[in-house]
JSON list of C-alpha atoms and ligand atoms in Angstrom, two decimals:
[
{"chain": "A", "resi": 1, "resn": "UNK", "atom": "CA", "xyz": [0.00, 0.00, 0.00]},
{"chain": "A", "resi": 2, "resn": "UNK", "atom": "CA", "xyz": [2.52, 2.46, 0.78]},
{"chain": "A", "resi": 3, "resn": "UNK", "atom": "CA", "xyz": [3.99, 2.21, -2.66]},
{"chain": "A", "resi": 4, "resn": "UNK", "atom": "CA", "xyz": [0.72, 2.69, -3.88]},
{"chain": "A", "resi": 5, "resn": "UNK", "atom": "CA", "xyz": [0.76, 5.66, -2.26]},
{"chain": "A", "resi": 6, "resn": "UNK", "atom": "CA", "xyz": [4.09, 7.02, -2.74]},
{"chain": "A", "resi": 7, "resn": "UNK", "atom": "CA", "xyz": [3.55, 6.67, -7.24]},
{"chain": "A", "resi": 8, "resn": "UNK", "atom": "CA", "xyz": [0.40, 7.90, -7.25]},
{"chain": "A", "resi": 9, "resn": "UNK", "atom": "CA", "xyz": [-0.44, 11.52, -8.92]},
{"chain": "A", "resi": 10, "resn": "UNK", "atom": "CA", "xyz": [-3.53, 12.76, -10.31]},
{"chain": "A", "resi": 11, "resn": "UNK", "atom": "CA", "xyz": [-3.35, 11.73, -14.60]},
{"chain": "A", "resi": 12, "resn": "UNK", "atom": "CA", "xyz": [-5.30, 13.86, -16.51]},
{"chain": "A", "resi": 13, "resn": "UNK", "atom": "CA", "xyz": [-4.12, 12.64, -20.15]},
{"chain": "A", "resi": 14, "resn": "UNK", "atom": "CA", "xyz": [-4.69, 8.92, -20.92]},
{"chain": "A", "resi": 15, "resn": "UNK", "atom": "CA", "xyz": [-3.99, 6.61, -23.74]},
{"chain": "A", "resi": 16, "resn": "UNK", "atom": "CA", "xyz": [-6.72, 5.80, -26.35]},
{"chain": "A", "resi": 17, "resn": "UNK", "atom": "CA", "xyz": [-6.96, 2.28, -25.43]},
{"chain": "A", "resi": 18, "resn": "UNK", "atom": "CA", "xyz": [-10.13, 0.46, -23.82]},
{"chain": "A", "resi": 19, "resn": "UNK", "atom": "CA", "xyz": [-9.80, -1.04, -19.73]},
{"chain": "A", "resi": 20, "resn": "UNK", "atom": "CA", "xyz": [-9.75, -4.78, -19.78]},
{"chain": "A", "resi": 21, "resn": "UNK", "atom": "CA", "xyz": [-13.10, -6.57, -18.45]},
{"chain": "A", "resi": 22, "resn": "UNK", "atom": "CA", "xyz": [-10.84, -8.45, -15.61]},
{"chain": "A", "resi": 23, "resn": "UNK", "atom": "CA", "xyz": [-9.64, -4.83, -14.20]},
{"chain": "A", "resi": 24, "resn": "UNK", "atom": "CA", "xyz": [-13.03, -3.12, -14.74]},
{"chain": "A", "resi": 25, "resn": "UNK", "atom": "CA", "xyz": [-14.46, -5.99, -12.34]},
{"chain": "A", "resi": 26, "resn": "UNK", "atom": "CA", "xyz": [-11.87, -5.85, -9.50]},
{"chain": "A", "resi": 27, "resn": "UNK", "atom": "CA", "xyz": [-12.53, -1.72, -9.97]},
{"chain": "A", "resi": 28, "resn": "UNK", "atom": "CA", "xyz": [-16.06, -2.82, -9.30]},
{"chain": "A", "resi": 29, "resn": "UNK", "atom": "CA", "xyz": [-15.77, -5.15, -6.36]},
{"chain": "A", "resi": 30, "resn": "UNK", "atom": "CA", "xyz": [-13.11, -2.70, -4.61]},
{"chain": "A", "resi": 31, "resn": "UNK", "atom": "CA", "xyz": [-15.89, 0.28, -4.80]},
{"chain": "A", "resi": 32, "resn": "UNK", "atom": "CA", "xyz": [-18.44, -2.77, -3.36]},
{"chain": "A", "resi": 33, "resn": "UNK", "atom": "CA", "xyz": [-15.88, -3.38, -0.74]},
{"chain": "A", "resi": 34, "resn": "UNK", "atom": "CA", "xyz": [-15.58, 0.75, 0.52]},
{"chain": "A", "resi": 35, "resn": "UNK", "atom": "CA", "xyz": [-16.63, 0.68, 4.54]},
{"chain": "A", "resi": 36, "resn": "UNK", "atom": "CA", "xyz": [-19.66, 2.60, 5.26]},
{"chain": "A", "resi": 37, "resn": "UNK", "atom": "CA", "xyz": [-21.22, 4.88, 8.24]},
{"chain": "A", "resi": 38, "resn": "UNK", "atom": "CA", "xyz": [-23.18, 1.85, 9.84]},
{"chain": "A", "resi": 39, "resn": "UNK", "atom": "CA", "xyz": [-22.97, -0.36, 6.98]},
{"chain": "A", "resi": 40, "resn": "UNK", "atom": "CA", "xyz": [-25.63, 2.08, 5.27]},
{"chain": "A", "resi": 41, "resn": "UNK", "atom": "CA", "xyz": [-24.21, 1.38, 1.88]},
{"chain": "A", "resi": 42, "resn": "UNK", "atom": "CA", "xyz": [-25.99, 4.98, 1.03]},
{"chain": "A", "resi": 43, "resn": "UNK", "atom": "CA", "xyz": [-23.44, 4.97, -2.89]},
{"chain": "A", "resi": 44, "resn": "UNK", "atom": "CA", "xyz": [-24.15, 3.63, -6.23]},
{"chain": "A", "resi": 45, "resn": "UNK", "atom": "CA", "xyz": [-21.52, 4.10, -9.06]},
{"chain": "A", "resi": 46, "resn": "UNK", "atom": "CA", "xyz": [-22.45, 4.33, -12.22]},
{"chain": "A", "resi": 47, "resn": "UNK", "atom": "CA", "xyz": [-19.26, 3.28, -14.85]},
{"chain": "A", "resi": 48, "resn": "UNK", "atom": "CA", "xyz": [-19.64, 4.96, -17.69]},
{"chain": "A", "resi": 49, "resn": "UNK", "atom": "CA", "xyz": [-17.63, 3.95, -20.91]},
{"chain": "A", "resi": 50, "resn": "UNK", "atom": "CA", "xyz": [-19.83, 5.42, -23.52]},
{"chain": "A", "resi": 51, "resn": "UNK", "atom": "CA", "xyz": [-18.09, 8.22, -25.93]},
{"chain": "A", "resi": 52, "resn": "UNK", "atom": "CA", "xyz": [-20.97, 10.19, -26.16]},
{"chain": "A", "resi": 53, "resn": "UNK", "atom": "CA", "xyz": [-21.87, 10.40, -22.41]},
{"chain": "A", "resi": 54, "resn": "UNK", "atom": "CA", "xyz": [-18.05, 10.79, -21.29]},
{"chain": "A", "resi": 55, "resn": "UNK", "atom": "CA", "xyz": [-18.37, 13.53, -23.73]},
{"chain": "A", "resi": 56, "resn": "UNK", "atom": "CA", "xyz": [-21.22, 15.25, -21.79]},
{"chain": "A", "resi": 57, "resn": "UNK", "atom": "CA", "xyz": [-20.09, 14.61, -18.60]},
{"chain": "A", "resi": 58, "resn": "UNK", "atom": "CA", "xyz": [-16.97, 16.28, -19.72]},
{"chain": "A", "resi": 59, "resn": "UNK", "atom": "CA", "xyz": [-19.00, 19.52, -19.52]},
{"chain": "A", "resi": 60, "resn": "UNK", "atom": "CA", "xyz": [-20.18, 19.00, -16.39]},
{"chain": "A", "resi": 61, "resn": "UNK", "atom": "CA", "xyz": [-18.61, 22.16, -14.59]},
{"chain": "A", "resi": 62, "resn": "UNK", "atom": "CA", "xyz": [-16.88, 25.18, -16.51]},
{"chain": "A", "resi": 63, "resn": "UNK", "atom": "CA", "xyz": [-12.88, 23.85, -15.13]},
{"chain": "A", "resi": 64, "resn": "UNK", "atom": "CA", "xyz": [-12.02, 20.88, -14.24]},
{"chain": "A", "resi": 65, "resn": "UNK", "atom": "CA", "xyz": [-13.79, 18.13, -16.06]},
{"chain": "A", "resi": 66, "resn": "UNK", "atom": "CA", "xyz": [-12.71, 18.67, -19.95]},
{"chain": "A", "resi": 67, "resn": "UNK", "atom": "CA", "xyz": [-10.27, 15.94, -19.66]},
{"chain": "A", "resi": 68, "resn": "UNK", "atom": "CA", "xyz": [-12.87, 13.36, -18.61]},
{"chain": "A", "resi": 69, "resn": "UNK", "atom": "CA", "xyz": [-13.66, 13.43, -22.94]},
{"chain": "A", "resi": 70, "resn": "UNK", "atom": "CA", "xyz": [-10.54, 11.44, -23.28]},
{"chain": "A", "resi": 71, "resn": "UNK", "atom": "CA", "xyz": [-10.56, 8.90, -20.37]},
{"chain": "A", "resi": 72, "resn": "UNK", "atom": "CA", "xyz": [-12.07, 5.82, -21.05]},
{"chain": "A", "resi": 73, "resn": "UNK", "atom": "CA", "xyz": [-13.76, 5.20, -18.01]},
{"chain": "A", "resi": 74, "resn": "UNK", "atom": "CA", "xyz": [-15.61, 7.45, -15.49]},
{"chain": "A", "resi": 75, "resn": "UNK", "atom": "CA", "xyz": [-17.06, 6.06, -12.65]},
{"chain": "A", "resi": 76, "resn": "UNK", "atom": "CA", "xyz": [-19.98, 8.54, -11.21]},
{"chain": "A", "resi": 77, "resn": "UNK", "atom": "CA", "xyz": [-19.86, 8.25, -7.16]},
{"chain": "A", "resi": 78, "resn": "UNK", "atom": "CA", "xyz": [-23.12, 8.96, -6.14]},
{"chain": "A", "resi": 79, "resn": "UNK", "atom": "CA", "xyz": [-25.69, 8.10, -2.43]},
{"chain": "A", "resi": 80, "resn": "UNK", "atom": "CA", "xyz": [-28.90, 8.20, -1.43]},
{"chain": "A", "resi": 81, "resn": "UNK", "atom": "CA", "xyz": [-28.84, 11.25, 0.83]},
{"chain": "A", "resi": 82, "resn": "UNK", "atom": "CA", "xyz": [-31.96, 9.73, 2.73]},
{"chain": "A", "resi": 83, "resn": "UNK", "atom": "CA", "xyz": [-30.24, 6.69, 3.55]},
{"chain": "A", "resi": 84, "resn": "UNK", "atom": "CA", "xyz": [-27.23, 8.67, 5.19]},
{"chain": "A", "resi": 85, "resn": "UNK", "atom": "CA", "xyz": [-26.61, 11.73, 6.42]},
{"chain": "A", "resi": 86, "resn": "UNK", "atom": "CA", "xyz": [-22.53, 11.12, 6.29]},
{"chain": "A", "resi": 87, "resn": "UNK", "atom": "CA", "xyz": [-22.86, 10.15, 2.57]},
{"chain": "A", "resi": 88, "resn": "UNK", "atom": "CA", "xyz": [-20.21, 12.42, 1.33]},
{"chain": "A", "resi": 89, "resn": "UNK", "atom": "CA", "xyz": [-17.69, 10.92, 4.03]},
{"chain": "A", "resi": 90, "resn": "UNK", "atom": "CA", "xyz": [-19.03, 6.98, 2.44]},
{"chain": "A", "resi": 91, "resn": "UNK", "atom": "CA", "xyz": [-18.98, 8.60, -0.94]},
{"chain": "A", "resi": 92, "resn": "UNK", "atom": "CA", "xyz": [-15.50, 9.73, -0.31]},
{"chain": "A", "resi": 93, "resn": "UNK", "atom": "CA", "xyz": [-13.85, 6.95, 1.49]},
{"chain": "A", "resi": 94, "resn": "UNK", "atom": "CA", "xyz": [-15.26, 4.84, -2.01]},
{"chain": "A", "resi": 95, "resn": "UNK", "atom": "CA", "xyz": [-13.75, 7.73, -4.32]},
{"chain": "A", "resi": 96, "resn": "UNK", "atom": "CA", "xyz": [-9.74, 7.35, -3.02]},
{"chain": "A", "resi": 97, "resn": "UNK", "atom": "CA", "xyz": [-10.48, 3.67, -2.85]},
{"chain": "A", "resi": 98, "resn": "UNK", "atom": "CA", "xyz": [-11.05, 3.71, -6.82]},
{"chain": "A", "resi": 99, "resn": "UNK", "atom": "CA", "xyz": [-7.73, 5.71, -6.91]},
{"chain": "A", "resi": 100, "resn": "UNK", "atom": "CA", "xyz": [-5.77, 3.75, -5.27]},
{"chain": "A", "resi": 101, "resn": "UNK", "atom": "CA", "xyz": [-7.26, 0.04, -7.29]},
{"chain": "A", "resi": 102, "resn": "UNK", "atom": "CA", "xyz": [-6.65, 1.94, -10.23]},
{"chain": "A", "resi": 103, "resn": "UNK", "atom": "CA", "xyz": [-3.32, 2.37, -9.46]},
{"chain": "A", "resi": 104, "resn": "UNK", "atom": "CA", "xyz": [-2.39, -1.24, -8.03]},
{"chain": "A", "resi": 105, "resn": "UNK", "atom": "CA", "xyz": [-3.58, -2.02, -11.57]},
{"chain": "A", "resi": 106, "resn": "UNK", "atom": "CA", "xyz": [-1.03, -0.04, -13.54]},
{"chain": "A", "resi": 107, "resn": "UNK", "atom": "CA", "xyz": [-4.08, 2.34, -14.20]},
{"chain": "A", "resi": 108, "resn": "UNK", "atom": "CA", "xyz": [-4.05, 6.01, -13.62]},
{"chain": "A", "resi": 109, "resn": "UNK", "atom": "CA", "xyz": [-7.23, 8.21, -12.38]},
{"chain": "A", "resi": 110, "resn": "UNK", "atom": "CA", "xyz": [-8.12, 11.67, -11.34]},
{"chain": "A", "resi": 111, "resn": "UNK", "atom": "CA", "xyz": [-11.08, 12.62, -9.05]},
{"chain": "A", "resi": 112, "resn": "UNK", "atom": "CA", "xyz": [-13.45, 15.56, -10.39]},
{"chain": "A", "resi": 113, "resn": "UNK", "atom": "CA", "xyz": [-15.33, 17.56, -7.90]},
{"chain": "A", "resi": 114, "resn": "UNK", "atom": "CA", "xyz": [-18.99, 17.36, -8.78]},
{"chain": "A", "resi": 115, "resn": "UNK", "atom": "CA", "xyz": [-20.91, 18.36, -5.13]},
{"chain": "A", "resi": 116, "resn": "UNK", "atom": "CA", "xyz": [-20.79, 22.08, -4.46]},
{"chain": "A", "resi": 117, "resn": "UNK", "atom": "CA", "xyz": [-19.89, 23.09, -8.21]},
{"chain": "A", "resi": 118, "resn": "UNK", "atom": "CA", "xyz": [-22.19, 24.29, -11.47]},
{"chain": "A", "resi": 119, "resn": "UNK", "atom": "CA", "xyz": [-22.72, 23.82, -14.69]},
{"chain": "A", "resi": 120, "resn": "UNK", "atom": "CA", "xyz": [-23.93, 27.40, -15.31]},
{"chain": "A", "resi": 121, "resn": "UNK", "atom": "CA", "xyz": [-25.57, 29.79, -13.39]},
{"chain": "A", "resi": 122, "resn": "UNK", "atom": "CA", "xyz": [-28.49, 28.60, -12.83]},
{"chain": "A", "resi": 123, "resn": "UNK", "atom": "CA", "xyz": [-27.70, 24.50, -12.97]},
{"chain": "A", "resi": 124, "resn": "UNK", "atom": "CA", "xyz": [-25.44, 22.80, -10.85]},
{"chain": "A", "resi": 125, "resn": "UNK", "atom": "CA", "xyz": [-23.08, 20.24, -11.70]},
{"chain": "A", "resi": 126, "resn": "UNK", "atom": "CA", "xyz": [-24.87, 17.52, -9.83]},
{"chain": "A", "resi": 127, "resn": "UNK", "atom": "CA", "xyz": [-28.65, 18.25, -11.62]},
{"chain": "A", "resi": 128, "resn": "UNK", "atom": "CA", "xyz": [-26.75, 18.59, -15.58]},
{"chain": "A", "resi": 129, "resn": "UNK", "atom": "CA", "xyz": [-25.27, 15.35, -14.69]},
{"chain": "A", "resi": 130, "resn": "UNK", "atom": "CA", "xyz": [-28.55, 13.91, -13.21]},
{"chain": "A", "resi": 131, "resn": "UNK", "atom": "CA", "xyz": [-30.32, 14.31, -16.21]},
{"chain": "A", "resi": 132, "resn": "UNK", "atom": "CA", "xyz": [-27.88, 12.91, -18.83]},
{"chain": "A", "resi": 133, "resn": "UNK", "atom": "CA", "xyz": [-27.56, 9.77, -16.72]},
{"chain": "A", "resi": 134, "resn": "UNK", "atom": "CA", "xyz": [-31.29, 9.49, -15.36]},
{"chain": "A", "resi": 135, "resn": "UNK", "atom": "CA", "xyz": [-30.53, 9.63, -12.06]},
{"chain": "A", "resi": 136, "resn": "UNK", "atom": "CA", "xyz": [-33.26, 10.18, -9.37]},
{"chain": "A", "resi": 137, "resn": "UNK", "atom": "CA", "xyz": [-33.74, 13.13, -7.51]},
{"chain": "A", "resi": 138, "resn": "UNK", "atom": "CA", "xyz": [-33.06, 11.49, -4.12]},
{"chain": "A", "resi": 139, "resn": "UNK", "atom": "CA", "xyz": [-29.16, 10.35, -5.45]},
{"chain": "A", "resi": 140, "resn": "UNK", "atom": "CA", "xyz": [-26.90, 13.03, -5.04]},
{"chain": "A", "resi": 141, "resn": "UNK", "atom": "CA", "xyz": [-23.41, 12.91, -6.82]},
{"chain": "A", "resi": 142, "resn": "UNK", "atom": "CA", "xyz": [-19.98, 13.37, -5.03]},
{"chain": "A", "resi": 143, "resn": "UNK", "atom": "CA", "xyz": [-17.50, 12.83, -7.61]},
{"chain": "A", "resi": 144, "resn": "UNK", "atom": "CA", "xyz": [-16.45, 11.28, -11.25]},
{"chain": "A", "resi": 145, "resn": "UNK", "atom": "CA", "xyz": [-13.19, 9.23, -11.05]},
{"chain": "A", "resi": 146, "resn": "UNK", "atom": "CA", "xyz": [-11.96, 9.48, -14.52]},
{"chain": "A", "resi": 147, "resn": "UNK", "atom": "CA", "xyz": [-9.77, 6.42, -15.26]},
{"chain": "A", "resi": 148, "resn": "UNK", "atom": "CA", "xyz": [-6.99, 5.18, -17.83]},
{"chain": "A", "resi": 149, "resn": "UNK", "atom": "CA", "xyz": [-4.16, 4.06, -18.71]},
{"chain": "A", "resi": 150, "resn": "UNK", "atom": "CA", "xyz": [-1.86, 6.96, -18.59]},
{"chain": "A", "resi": 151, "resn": "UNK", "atom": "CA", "xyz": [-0.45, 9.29, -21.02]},
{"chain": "A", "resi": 152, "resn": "UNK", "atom": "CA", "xyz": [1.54, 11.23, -18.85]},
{"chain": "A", "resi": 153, "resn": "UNK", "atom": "CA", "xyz": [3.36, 9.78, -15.85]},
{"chain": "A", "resi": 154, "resn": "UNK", "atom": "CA", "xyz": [4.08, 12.62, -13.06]},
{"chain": "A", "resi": 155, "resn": "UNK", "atom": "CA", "xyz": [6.54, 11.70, -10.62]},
{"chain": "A", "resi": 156, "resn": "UNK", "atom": "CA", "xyz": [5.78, 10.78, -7.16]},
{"chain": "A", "resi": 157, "resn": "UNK", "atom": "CA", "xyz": [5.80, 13.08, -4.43]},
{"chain": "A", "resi": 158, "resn": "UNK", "atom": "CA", "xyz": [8.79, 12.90, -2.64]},
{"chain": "A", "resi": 159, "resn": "UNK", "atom": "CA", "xyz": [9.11, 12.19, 1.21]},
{"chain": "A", "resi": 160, "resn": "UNK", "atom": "CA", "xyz": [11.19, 15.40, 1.83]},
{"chain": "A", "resi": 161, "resn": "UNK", "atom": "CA", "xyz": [8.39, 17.36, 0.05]},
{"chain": "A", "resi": 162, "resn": "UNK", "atom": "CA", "xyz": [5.45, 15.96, 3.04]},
{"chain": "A", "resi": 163, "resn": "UNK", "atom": "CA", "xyz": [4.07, 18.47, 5.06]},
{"chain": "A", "resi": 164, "resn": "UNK", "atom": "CA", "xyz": [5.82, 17.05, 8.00]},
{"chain": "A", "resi": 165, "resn": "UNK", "atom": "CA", "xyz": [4.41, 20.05, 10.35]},
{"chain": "A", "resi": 166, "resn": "UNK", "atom": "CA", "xyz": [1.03, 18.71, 9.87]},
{"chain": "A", "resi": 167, "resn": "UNK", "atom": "CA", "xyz": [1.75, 15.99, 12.18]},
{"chain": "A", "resi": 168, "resn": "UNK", "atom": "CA", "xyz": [1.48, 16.12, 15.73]},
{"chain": "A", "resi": 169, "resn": "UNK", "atom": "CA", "xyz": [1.80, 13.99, 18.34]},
{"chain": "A", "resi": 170, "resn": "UNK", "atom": "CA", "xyz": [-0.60, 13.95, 21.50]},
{"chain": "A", "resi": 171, "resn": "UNK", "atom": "CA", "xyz": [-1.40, 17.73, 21.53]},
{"chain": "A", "resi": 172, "resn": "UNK", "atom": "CA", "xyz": [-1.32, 20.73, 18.98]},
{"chain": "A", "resi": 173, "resn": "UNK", "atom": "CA", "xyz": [1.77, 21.96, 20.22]},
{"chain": "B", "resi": 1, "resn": "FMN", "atom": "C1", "xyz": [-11.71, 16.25, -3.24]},
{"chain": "B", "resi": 1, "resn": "FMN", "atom": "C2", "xyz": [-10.90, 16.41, -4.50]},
{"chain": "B", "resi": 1, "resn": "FMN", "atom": "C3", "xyz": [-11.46, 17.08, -5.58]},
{"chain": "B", "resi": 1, "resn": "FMN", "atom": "C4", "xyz": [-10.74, 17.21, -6.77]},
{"chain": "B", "resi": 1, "resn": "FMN", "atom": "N1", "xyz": [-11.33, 17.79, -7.86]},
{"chain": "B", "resi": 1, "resn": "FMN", "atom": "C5", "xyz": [-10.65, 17.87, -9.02]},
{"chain": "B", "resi": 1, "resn": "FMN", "atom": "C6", "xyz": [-11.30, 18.37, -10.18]},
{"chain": "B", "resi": 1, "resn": "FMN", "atom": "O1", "xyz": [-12.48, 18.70, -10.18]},
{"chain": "B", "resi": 1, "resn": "FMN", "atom": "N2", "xyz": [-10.57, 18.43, -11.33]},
{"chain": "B", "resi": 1, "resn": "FMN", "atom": "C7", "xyz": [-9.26, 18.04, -11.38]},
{"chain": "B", "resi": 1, "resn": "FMN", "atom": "O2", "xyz": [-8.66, 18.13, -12.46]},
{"chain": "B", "resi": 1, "resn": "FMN", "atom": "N3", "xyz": [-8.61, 17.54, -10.29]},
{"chain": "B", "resi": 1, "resn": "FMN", "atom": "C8", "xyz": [-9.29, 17.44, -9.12]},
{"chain": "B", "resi": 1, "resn": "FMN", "atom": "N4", "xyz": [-8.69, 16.88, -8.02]},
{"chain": "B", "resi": 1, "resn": "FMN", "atom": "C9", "xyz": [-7.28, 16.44, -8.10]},
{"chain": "B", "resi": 1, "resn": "FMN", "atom": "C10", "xyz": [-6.37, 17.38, -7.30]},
{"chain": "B", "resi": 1, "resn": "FMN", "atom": "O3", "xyz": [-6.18, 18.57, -8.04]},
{"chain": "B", "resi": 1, "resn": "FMN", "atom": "C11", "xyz": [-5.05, 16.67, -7.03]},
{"chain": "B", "resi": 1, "resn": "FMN", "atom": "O4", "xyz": [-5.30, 15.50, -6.28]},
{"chain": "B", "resi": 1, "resn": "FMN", "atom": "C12", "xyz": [-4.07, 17.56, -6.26]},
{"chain": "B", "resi": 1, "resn": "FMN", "atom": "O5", "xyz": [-3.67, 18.64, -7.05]},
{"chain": "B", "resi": 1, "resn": "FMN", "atom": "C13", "xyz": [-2.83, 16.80, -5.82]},
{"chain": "B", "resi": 1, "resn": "FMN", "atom": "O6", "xyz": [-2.18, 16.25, -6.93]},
{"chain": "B", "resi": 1, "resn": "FMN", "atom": "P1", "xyz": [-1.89, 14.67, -7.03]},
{"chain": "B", "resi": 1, "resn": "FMN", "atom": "O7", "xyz": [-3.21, 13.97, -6.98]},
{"chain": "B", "resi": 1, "resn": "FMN", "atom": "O8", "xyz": [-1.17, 14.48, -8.33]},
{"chain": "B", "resi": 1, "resn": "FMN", "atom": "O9", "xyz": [-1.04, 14.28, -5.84]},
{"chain": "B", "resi": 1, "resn": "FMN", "atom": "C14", "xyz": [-9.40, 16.72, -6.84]},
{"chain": "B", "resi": 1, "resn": "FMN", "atom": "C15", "xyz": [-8.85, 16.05, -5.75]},
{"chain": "B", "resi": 1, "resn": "FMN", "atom": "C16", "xyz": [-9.59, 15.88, -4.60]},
{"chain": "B", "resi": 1, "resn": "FMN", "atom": "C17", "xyz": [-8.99, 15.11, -3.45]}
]
């Protein structure tokens, strides 16, 4: 895990080449597997490999989502907000877990903010998405994890670049 951790970056450019069935399923079962508050199991996740919809979802929000047009996989993290009232912390945990499978898997991913932002100034992101993918009115959507195999291969973080200050032990100070 922790060399998981220490190669993956956000990939935002990804190779024109489809996901093979035996990674989409293990992508599947480790979003299936995410912990939830009280075992509510509030998320659904909708993968979407379809040109035309990756296309519009690509437009979901002004910045920040154009790249999506070129992955070949999103994966829409949404919950049923009256199932949970911590959905965004199950939607979450289920979003970095998608990362981090895509990465054991010599697949690359970046997360795009989709709760809190707009489509235009009068439609958020969540409701423009809603509509192209049917989604009910009760589901709200945290996130799209946009997924590939990578085009561009950023460079880990290094360990002398961690916020090391951010760490405390016991008490603040
Ligand atoms: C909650 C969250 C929301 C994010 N939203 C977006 C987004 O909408 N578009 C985008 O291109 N990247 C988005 N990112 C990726 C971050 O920009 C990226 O993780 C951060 O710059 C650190 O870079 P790294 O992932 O390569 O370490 C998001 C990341 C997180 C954790």
């Amino acid at each position: 895990m922790i060399e998981i951790l220490r190669q993956r970056r956000s990939v935002r450019k990804f190779q024109d080449k489809p996901i093979a069935p035996e990674k989409l399923d293990l992508l599947k079962e480790a979003v299936l597997r995410s912990p939830s508050s009280r075992s509510f199991d509030p998320w659904h996740f909708i993968f979407v490999d379809d040109k035309d919809l990756l296309e519009k979802l690509s437009q979901s929000k002004p910045h920040g989502s154009a790249f999506l047009k070129n992955a070949p996989l999103g994966i829409v993290i949404c919950a049923d907000e009256t199932k949970s009232d911590v959905w965004v912390e199950d939607c979450s945990i289920a979003s970095i877990l998608a990362q981090l499978t895509a990465q054991s898997l010599d697949l690359a991913s970046c997360w795009i903010q989709i709760r809190k932002r707009i489509y235009s100034d009068t439609v958020t992101s969540e409701d423009y998405i809603r509509n192209r993918l049917n989604i009910p009115e009760n589901i709200r959507v945290e996130s799209i994890i946009a997924v590939g195999h990578p085009a561009e291969h950023p460079v880990g973080i290094g360990k002398e670049n961690l916020k090391t200050d951010r760490i405390k032990t016991n008490r603040w100070q």
